[in-house]
Amino acid sequence: MERDQQPAAENEQPPAPDAVTPHTVGLQTGHSSAGPRPTAWRPWSERRIPAALTALAVTAAAGTLLFDVVRVRAGRPAAAWRRHLAEELATRPLDDTVLQAGGAIAAALGLWLIVLALSPGLRRRLPLKTPDAQLHAVLDRRAAELRLRDAAMAVPGVSAAKVRILRRFFRYRVTAQADVRFRPPADVKADLRALLLKEYDCLGLARPPSLNVRARPHHP
């Protein structure tokens, strides 16, 4: 018996320092699976369309004004639109409706750009739990809703179901509405709530939701 076991012990080699094994995953990430998870946030949107529209508008306005200034410096008269604009700004009072409307539009556009700059966007992406703060994962909101709806359809007595995941500030709200063909609606509602909470945990989403379940009898 000692002769049979000796070669096997000699052939065993320790894993390489860079080898990834089930025992070294937690060490390489720097976080144990049982420890607290970092806060997960949505990835930031690139905002290509708003950025392109803003850059195009600023470039067009600045280029037009610069072209007219160059013309004036070259000895030619200013453009009619610039003379008309200067006259309107000099003669119209501050309480004029046109000026107030223009100021309101400019303020609304500026506020919109500030909101785009300070918010991550991508509201259809739900952040997932990750073991490392440097690792980010998201799940499409529509896919999560379909998964929860399929789980709701598996509850006995449910003939149709509709599930929505809504975002309210920093929390998510899951609203489920089910049509009950048989069984008491109260029992179906209790089973549906328990099953949706379990399926939501299986999705691995970073933030716990507030669940709102409605079960109503089916009326053909």
PDB file of N, CA and C in Angstrom, residues 124-168:
ATOM      1  N   ARG A 124     -31.993  51.805 -18.410  1.00  0.00           N
ATOM      2  CA  ARG A 124     -32.419  50.433 -18.713  1.00  0.00           C
ATOM      3  C   ARG A 124     -31.379  49.393 -18.314  1.00  0.00           C
ATOM      4  N   ARG A 125     -30.334  49.810 -17.626  1.00  0.00           N
ATOM      5  CA  ARG A 125     -29.315  48.891 -17.149  1.00  0.00           C
ATOM      6  C   ARG A 125     -29.376  48.824 -15.634  1.00  0.00           C
ATOM      7  N   LEU A 126     -29.463  47.615 -15.102  1.00  0.00           N
ATOM      8  CA  LEU A 126     -29.521  47.401 -13.663  1.00  0.00           C
ATOM      9  C   LEU A 126     -28.169  46.881 -13.181  1.00  0.00           C
ATOM     10  N   PRO A 127     -27.541  47.533 -12.204  1.00  0.00           N
ATOM     11  CA  PRO A 127     -26.235  47.055 -11.723  1.00  0.00           C
ATOM     12  C   PRO A 127     -26.368  45.761 -10.955  1.00  0.00           C
ATOM     13  N   LEU A 128     -25.368  44.908 -11.104  1.00  0.00           N
ATOM     14  CA  LEU A 128     -25.324  43.614 -10.434  1.00  0.00           C
ATOM     15  C   LEU A 128     -24.287  43.623  -9.326  1.00  0.00           C
ATOM     16  N   LYS A 129     -24.415  42.685  -8.410  1.00  0.00           N
ATOM     17  CA  LYS A 129     -23.427  42.527  -7.356  1.00  0.00           C
ATOM     18  C   LYS A 129     -22.148  41.948  -7.936  1.00  0.00           C
ATOM     19  N   THR A 130     -21.028  42.498  -7.519  1.00  0.00           N
ATOM     20  CA  THR A 130     -19.731  42.009  -7.966  1.00  0.00           C
ATOM     21  C   THR A 130     -18.812  41.882  -6.755  1.00  0.00           C
ATOM     22  N   PRO A 131     -17.883  40.933  -6.773  1.00  0.00           N
ATOM     23  CA  PRO A 131     -16.976  40.765  -5.640  1.00  0.00           C
ATOM     24  C   PRO A 131     -15.863  41.790  -5.590  1.00  0.00           C
ATOM     25  N   ASP A 132     -15.701  42.582  -6.646  1.00  0.00           N
ATOM     26  CA  ASP A 132     -14.599  43.524  -6.712  1.00  0.00           C
ATOM     27  C   ASP A 132     -15.129  44.883  -7.132  1.00  0.00           C
ATOM     28  N   ALA A 133     -14.632  45.944  -6.511  1.00  0.00           N
ATOM     29  CA  ALA A 133     -15.085  47.288  -6.857  1.00  0.00           C
ATOM     30  C   ALA A 133     -14.666  47.687  -8.266  1.00  0.00           C
ATOM     31  N   GLN A 134     -13.628  47.064  -8.819  1.00  0.00           N
ATOM     32  CA  GLN A 134     -13.164  47.371 -10.153  1.00  0.00           C
ATOM     33  C   GLN A 134     -13.947  46.633 -11.230  1.00  0.00           C
ATOM     34  N   LEU A 135     -14.794  45.713 -10.828  1.00  0.00           N
ATOM     35  CA  LEU A 135     -15.578  44.919 -11.768  1.00  0.00           C
ATOM     36  C   LEU A 135     -17.015  45.411 -11.756  1.00  0.00           C
ATOM     37  N   HIS A 136     -17.536  45.761 -12.932  1.00  0.00           N
ATOM     38  CA  HIS A 136     -18.886  46.279 -13.063  1.00  0.00           C
ATOM     39  C   HIS A 136     -19.671  45.373 -14.014  1.00  0.00           C
ATOM     40  N   ALA A 137     -20.872  45.034 -13.620  1.00  0.00           N
ATOM     41  CA  ALA A 137     -21.743  44.198 -14.433  1.00  0.00           C
ATOM     42  C   ALA A 137     -23.156  44.749 -14.354  1.00  0.00           C
ATOM     43  N   VAL A 138     -23.864  44.686 -15.471  1.00  0.00           N
ATOM     44  CA  VAL A 138     -25.222  45.201 -15.536  1.00  0.00           C
ATOM     45  C   VAL A 138     -26.108  44.165 -16.211  1.00  0.00           C
ATOM     46  N   LEU A 139     -27.403  44.325 -15.982  1.00  0.00           N
ATOM     47  CA  LEU A 139     -28.408  43.453 -16.576  1.00  0.00           C
ATOM     48  C   LEU A 139     -29.466  44.333 -17.215  1.00  0.00           C
ATOM     49  N   ASP A 140     -29.885  43.960 -18.418  1.00  0.00           N
ATOM     50  CA  ASP A 140     -30.920  44.716 -19.095  1.00  0.00           C
ATOM     51  C   ASP A 140     -32.226  44.625 -18.316  1.00  0.00           C
ATOM     52  N   ARG A 141     -32.881  45.767 -18.152  1.00  0.00           N
ATOM     53  CA  ARG A 141     -34.100  45.803 -17.345  1.00  0.00           C
ATOM     54  C   ARG A 141     -35.208  44.976 -17.978  1.00  0.00           C
ATOM     55  N   ARG A 142     -35.300  45.004 -19.287  1.00  0.00           N
ATOM     56  CA  ARG A 142     -36.340  44.215 -19.963  1.00  0.00           C
ATOM     57  C   ARG A 142     -36.129  42.727 -19.746  1.00  0.00           C
ATOM     58  N   ALA A 143     -34.879  42.286 -19.763  1.00  0.00           N
ATOM     59  CA  ALA A 143     -34.597  40.868 -19.524  1.00  0.00           C
ATOM     60  C   ALA A 143     -34.974  40.468 -18.102  1.00  0.00           C
ATOM     61  N   ALA A 144     -34.690  41.339 -17.135  1.00  0.00           N
ATOM     62  CA  ALA A 144     -35.076  41.040 -15.752  1.00  0.00           C
ATOM     63  C   ALA A 144     -36.593  40.988 -15.601  1.00  0.00           C
ATOM     64  N   GLU A 145     -37.300  41.887 -16.271  1.00  0.00           N
ATOM     65  CA  GLU A 145     -38.760  41.866 -16.199  1.00  0.00           C
ATOM     66  C   GLU A 145     -39.331  40.598 -16.804  1.00  0.00           C
ATOM     67  N   LEU A 146     -38.764  40.140 -17.921  1.00  0.00           N
ATOM     68  CA  LEU A 146     -39.238  38.895 -18.531  1.00  0.00           C
ATOM     69  C   LEU A 146     -38.964  37.698 -17.633  1.00  0.00           C
ATOM     70  N   ARG A 147     -37.809  37.703 -16.975  1.00  0.00           N
ATOM     71  CA  ARG A 147     -37.498  36.597 -16.060  1.00  0.00           C
ATOM     72  C   ARG A 147     -38.493  36.559 -14.896  1.00  0.00           C
ATOM     73  N   LEU A 148     -38.796  37.692 -14.327  1.00  0.00           N
ATOM     74  CA  LEU A 148     -39.746  37.732 -13.219  1.00  0.00           C
ATOM     75  C   LEU A 148     -41.163  37.401 -13.690  1.00  0.00           C
ATOM     76  N   ARG A 149     -41.507  37.827 -14.895  1.00  0.00           N
ATOM     77  CA  ARG A 149     -42.840  37.501 -15.408  1.00  0.00           C
ATOM     78  C   ARG A 149     -42.990  36.005 -15.636  1.00  0.00           C
ATOM     79  N   ASP A 150     -41.957  35.365 -16.203  1.00  0.00           N
ATOM     80  CA  ASP A 150     -42.017  33.908 -16.388  1.00  0.00           C
ATOM     81  C   ASP A 150     -42.139  33.195 -15.051  1.00  0.00           C
ATOM     82  N   ALA A 151     -41.459  33.712 -14.026  1.00  0.00           N
ATOM     83  CA  ALA A 151     -41.584  33.104 -12.705  1.00  0.00           C
ATOM     84  C   ALA A 151     -42.987  33.303 -12.147  1.00  0.00           C
ATOM     85  N   ALA A 152     -43.587  34.458 -12.408  1.00  0.00           N
ATOM     86  CA  ALA A 152     -44.954  34.694 -11.927  1.00  0.00           C
ATOM     87  C   ALA A 152     -45.958  33.778 -12.620  1.00  0.00           C
ATOM     88  N   MET A 153     -45.723  33.466 -13.879  1.00  0.00           N
ATOM     89  CA  MET A 153     -46.637  32.582 -14.596  1.00  0.00           C
ATOM     90  C   MET A 153     -46.592  31.158 -14.068  1.00  0.00           C
ATOM     91  N   ALA A 154     -45.520  30.808 -13.354  1.00  0.00           N
ATOM     92  CA  ALA A 154     -45.418  29.462 -12.796  1.00  0.00           C
ATOM     93  C   ALA A 154     -46.212  29.283 -11.515  1.00  0.00           C
ATOM     94  N   VAL A 155     -46.752  30.350 -10.966  1.00  0.00           N
ATOM     95  CA  VAL A 155     -47.554  30.237  -9.746  1.00  0.00           C
ATOM     96  C   VAL A 155     -48.905  29.631 -10.096  1.00  0.00           C
ATOM     97  N   PRO A 156     -49.344  28.598  -9.398  1.00  0.00           N
ATOM     98  CA  PRO A 156     -50.651  28.002  -9.699  1.00  0.00           C
ATOM     99  C   PRO A 156     -51.777  29.015  -9.540  1.00  0.00           C
ATOM    100  N   GLY A 157     -52.635  29.058 -10.553  1.00  0.00           N
ATOM    101  CA  GLY A 157     -53.768  29.964 -10.534  1.00  0.00           C
ATOM    102  C   GLY A 157     -53.574  31.209 -11.351  1.00  0.00           C
ATOM    103  N   VAL A 158     -52.357  31.540 -11.736  1.00  0.00           N
ATOM    104  CA  VAL A 158     -52.082  32.755 -12.500  1.00  0.00           C
ATOM    105  C   VAL A 158     -52.252  32.451 -13.986  1.00  0.00           C
ATOM    106  N   SER A 159     -53.142  33.205 -14.629  1.00  0.00           N
ATOM    107  CA  SER A 159     -53.362  33.035 -16.062  1.00  0.00           C
ATOM    108  C   SER A 159     -52.616  34.077 -16.894  1.00  0.00           C
ATOM    109  N   ALA A 160     -52.348  35.226 -16.345  1.00  0.00           N
ATOM    110  CA  ALA A 160     -51.590  36.272 -17.034  1.00  0.00           C
ATOM    111  C   ALA A 160     -50.893  37.123 -15.989  1.00  0.00           C
ATOM    112  N   ALA A 161     -49.716  37.639 -16.343  1.00  0.00           N
ATOM    113  CA  ALA A 161     -48.926  38.427 -15.395  1.00  0.00           C
ATOM    114  C   ALA A 161     -48.177  39.507 -16.144  1.00  0.00           C
ATOM    115  N   LYS A 162     -47.964  40.604 -15.439  1.00  0.00           N
ATOM    116  CA  LYS A 162     -47.197  41.722 -15.970  1.00  0.00           C
ATOM    117  C   LYS A 162     -46.307  42.245 -14.859  1.00  0.00           C
ATOM    118  N   VAL A 163     -45.011  42.340 -15.142  1.00  0.00           N
ATOM    119  CA  VAL A 163     -44.031  42.750 -14.143  1.00  0.00           C
ATOM    120  C   VAL A 163     -43.249  43.927 -14.706  1.00  0.00           C
ATOM    121  N   ARG A 164     -43.106  44.967 -13.900  1.00  0.00           N
ATOM    122  CA  ARG A 164     -42.319  46.139 -14.264  1.00  0.00           C
ATOM    123  C   ARG A 164     -41.320  46.426 -13.155  1.00  0.00           C
ATOM    124  N   ILE A 165     -40.132  46.875 -13.544  1.00  0.00           N
ATOM    125  CA  ILE A 165     -39.108  47.318 -12.597  1.00  0.00           C
ATOM    126  C   ILE A 165     -38.915  48.812 -12.809  1.00  0.00           C
ATOM    127  N   LEU A 166     -39.297  49.593 -11.829  1.00  0.00           N
ATOM    128  CA  LEU A 166     -39.217  51.043 -11.910  1.00  0.00           C
ATOM    129  C   LEU A 166     -38.155  51.552 -10.945  1.00  0.00           C
ATOM    130  N   ARG A 167     -37.528  52.648 -11.330  1.00  0.00           N
ATOM    131  CA  ARG A 167     -36.489  53.240 -10.504  1.00  0.00           C
ATOM    132  C   ARG A 167     -37.031  54.480  -9.833  1.00  0.00           C
ATOM    133  N   ARG A 168     -36.909  54.540  -8.515  1.00  0.00           N
ATOM    134  CA  ARG A 168     -37.316  55.699  -7.737  1.00  0.00           C
ATOM    135  C   ARG A 168     -36.111  56.178  -6.941  1.00  0.00           C
TER     136      ARG A 168
END
